[in-house]
Coordinates of C-alpha atoms in Angstrom, one line a residue:
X1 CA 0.0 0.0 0.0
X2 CA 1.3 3.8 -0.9
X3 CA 2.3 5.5 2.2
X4 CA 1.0 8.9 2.7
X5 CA 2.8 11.9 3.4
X6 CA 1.3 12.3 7.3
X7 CA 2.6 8.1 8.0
X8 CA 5.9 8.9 6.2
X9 CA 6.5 12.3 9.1
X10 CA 5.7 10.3 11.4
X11 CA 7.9 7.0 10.4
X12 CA 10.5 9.7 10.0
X13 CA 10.1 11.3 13.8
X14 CA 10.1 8.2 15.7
X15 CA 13.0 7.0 13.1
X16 CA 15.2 9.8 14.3
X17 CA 14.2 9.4 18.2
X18 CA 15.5 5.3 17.7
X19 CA 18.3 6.6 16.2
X20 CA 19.2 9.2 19.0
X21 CA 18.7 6.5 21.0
X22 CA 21.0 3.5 19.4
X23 CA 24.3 6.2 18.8
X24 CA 23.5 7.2 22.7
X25 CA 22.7 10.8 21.4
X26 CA 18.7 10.7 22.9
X27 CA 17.4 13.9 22.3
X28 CA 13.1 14.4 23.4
X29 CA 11.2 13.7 20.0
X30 CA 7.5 13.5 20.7
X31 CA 5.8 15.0 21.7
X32 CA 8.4 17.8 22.4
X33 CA 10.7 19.8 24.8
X34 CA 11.6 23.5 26.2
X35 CA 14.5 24.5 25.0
X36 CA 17.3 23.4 27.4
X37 CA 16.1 19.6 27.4
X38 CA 13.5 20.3 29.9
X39 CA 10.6 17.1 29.5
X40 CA 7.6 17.7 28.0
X41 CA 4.1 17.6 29.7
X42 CA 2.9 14.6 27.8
X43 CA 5.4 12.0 28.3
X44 CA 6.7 13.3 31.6
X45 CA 6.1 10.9 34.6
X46 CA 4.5 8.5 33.5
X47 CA 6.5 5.3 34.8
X48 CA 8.2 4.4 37.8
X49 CA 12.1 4.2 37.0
X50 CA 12.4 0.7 39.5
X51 CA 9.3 -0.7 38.0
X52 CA 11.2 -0.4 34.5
X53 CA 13.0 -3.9 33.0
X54 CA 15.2 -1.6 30.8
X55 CA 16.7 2.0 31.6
X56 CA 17.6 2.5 27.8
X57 CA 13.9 1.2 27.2
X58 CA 12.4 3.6 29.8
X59 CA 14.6 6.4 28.2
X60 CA 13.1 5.7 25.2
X61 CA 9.5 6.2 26.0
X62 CA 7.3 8.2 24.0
X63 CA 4.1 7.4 25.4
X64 CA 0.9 9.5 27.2
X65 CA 0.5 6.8 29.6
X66 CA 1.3 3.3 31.0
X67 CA -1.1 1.1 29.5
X68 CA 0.0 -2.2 31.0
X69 CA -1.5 -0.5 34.6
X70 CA -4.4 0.0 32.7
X71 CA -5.0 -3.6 31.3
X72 CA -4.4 -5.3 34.4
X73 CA -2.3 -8.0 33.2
X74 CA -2.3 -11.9 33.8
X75 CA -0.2 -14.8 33.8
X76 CA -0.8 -16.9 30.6
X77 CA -2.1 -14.2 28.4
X78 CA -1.0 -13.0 25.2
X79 CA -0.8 -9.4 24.5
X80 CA -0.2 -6.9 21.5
X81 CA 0.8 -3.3 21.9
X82 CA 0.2 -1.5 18.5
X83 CA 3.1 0.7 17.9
X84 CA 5.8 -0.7 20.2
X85 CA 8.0 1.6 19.8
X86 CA 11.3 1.2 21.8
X87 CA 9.4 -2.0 23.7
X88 CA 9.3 -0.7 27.0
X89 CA 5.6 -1.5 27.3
X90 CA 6.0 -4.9 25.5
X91 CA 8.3 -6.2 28.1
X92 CA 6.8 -5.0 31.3
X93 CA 3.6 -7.1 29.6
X94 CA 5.8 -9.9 28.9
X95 CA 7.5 -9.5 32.9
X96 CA 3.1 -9.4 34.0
X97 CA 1.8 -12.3 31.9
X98 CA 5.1 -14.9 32.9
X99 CA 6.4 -17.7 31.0
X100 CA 3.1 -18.8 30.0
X101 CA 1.8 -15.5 28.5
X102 CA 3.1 -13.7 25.0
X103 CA 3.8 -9.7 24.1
X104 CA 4.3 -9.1 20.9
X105 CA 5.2 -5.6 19.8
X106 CA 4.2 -4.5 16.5
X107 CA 6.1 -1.1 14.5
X108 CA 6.3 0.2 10.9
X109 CA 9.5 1.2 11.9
X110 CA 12.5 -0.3 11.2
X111 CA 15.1 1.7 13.5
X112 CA 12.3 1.1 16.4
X113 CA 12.4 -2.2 16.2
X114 CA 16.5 -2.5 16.1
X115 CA 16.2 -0.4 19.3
X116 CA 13.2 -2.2 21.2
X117 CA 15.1 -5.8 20.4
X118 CA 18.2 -3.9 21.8
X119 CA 16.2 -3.2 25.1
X120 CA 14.6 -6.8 25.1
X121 CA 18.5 -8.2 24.8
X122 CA 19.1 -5.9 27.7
X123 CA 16.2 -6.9 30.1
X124 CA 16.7 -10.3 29.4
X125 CA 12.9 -11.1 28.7
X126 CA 12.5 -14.0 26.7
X127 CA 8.7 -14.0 26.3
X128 CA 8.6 -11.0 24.0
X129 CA 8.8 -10.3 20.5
X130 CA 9.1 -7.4 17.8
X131 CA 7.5 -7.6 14.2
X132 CA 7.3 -4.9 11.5
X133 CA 4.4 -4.0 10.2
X134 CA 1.0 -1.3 10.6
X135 CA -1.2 -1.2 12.8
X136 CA -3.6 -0.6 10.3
X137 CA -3.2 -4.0 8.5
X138 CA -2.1 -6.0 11.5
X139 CA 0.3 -9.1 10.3
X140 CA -1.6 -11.7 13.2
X141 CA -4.3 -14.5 13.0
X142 CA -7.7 -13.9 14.2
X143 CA -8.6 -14.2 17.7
X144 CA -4.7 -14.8 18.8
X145 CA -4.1 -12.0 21.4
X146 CA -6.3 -11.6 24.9
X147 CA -5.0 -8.0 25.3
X148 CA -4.5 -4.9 23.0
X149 CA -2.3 -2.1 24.0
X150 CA -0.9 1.0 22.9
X151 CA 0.8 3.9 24.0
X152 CA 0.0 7.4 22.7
X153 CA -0.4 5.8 18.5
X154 CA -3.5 5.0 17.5
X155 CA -3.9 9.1 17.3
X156 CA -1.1 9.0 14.8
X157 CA -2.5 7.0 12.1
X158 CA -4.8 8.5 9.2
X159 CA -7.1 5.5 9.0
X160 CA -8.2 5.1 12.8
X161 CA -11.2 3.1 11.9
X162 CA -8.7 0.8 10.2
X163 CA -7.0 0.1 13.3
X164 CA -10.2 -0.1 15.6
X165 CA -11.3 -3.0 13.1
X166 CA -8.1 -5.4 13.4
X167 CA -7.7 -4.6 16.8
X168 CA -11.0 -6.3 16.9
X169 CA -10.4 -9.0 14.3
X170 CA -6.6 -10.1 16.5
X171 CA -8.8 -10.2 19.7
X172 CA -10.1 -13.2 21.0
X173 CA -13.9 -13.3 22.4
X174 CA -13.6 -11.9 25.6
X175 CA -10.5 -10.2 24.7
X176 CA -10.0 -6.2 26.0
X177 CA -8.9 -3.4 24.3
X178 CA -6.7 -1.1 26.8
X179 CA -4.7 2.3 25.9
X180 CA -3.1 5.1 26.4
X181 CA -4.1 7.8 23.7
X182 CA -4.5 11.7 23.2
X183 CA -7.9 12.5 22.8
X184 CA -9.9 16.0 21.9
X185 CA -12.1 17.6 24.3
X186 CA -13.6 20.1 21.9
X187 CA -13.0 20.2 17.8
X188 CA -10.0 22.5 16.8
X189 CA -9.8 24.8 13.9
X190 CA -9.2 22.9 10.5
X191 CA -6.0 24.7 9.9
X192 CA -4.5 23.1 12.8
X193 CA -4.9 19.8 11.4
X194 CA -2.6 20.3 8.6
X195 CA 0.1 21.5 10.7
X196 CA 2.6 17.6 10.2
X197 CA 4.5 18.9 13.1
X198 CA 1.4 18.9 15.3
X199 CA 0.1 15.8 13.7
X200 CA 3.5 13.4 14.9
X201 CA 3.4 15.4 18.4
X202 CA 0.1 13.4 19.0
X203 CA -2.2 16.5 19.0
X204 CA -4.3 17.3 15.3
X205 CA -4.5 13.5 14.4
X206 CA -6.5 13.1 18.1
X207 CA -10.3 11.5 18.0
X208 CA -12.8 13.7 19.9
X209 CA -13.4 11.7 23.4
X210 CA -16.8 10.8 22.6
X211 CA -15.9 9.6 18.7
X212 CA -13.2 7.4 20.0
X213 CA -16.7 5.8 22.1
X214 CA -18.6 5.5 18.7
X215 CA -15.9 4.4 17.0
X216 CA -15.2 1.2 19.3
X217 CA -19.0 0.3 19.4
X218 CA -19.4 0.7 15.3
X219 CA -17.1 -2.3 14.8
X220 CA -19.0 -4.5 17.8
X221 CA -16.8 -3.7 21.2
X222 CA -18.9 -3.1 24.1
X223 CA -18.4 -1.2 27.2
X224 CA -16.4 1.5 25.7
X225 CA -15.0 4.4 27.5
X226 CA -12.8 7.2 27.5
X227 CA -11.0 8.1 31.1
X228 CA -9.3 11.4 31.2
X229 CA -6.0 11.3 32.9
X230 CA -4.2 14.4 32.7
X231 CA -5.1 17.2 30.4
X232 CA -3.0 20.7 29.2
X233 CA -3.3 24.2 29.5
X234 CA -1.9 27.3 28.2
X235 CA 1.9 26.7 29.8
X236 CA 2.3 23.1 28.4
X237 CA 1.1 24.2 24.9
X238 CA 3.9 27.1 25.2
X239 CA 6.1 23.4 26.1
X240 CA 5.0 21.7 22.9
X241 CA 5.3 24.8 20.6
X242 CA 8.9 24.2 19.0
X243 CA 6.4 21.0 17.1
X244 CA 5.0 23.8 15.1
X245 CA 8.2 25.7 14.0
X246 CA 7.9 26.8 10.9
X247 CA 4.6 25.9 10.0
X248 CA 2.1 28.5 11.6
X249 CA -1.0 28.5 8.5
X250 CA -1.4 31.9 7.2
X251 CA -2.7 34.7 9.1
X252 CA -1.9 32.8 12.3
X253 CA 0.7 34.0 15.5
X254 CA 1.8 31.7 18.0
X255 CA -0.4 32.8 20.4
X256 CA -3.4 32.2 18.5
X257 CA -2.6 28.8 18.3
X258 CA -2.7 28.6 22.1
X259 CA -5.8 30.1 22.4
X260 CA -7.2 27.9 19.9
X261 CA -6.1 24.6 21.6
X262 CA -6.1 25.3 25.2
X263 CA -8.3 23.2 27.4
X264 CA -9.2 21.3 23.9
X265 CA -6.9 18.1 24.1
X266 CA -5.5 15.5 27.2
X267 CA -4.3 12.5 27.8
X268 CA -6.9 9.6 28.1
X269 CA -7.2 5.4 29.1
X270 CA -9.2 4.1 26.4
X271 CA -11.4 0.8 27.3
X272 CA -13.6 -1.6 25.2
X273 CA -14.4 -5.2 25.2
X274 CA -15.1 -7.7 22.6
X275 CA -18.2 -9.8 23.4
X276 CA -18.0 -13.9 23.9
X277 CA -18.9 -15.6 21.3
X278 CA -22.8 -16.5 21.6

């Protein structure tokens, strides 16, 4: 399939933070930093460092939250987190589930994956793998995970509805649907969705909370729901500004960009189920 200018950015971002990463030169990439390296508001502490099987993998996190608390984990089951990313959430799944459980980590990202296997090496986990491939058009049997995970992704990609359906086709009856996402409160200005550097910073590619809801129930999950866990204000857009650069639309200052998005976006657990089979 022809990849699309938006998945190419963002294959390129997270390309460059695995990079930074593997050559020891780590430098913030999503969703953004102040100037002098100071964190940004999305990613920042959102992990325990002890509870971590991997410092490089923790390092590495680019996430909005820690969706392995939010699944609540068992020994024996098999789980998929849909954009892996430098696996740090793939092998505290694999550390939950034991032996008997699987965590599969799944990234379009070739540089990713090089890093997350890396981390994996590191940790020691043996009960964890890394495949390539979209989350879109997921490269997995039906019904073969229990758990489906992601961290801060599933805003990124341009066919949402895409992803909603084979997370529900991989799942088996009974199976959960559990993750960390960036959601919108309130629409935002058309203008601001065009803006690529906002799009990779997990902000203008975000589902309205209660379309993420409708979204989950069109393709047959029940019990959908949309927890808000942290949400932004005026200081943390001024944070994530240096996403937009050089790309203000026409007629628009800085600051009108912050008064259009703040209070309109946070950080969100995203829950469903998929039904037993009758």
């Amino acid at each position: 399939m022809p990849t699309t200018p938006t998945r190419d950015a963002v294959r390129e971002r997270y390309a460059a933070a695995a990079r930074s990463h593997l050559t020891g030169d780590a430098s913030p990439c999503c969703s953004g930093s102040r100037s002098g390296g100071e964190p940004d508001p999305i990613t920042v502490g959102l992990y325990e460092r002890t509870d971590s099987p991997s410092d490089a993998a923790l390092a590495a996190s680019l996430g909005c939250g820690n969706p392995t608390a939010l699944a609540d984990l068992s020994p024996g089951e098999d789980v998929l987190d849909l954009g892996s990313g430098g696996g740090l959430d793939v092998l505290l799944s694999a550390r939950r589930v034991g032996p008997t459980g699987t965590a599969t980590g799944l990234d379009m990202t070739d540089e990713m994956l090089e890093l997350a296997r890396r981390n994996q090496a590191e940790a020691g986990i043996a009960n964890a793998r890394f495949v390539r491939g979209r989350i879109e058009a997921i490269p997995l049997d039906d019904a073969s995970v229990d758990v489906v995970i992601s961290n801060c992704v599933i805003n990124l990609s341009a066919d949402k509805d895409a992803v909603i359906r084979e997370a529900h086709r991989v799942l088996r009856p009974d199976g959960r649907f559990a993750v960390a996402d960036v959601v919108l409160l309130r629409g935002i200005p058309d203008a601001l969705r065009g803006i690529v550097g906002l799009w990779t910073g997990c902000i203008s590619g975000a589902l309205l909370d209660t379309a993420y809801v409708e979204r989950l129930t069109a393709v047959g999950f029940t019990d959908a729901s949309v927890e808000i866990t942290r949400t932004y204000g005026r200081d943390d857009l001024h944070r994530l500004s240096g996403l937009v650069g050089d790309q203000l639309p026409h007629g628009w200052t800085l600051e009108q960009v912050v008064d259009a998005l703040d209070g309109s976006f946070a950080s969100a657990f995203v829950r469903a189920s998929k039904p037993a089979e009758q």
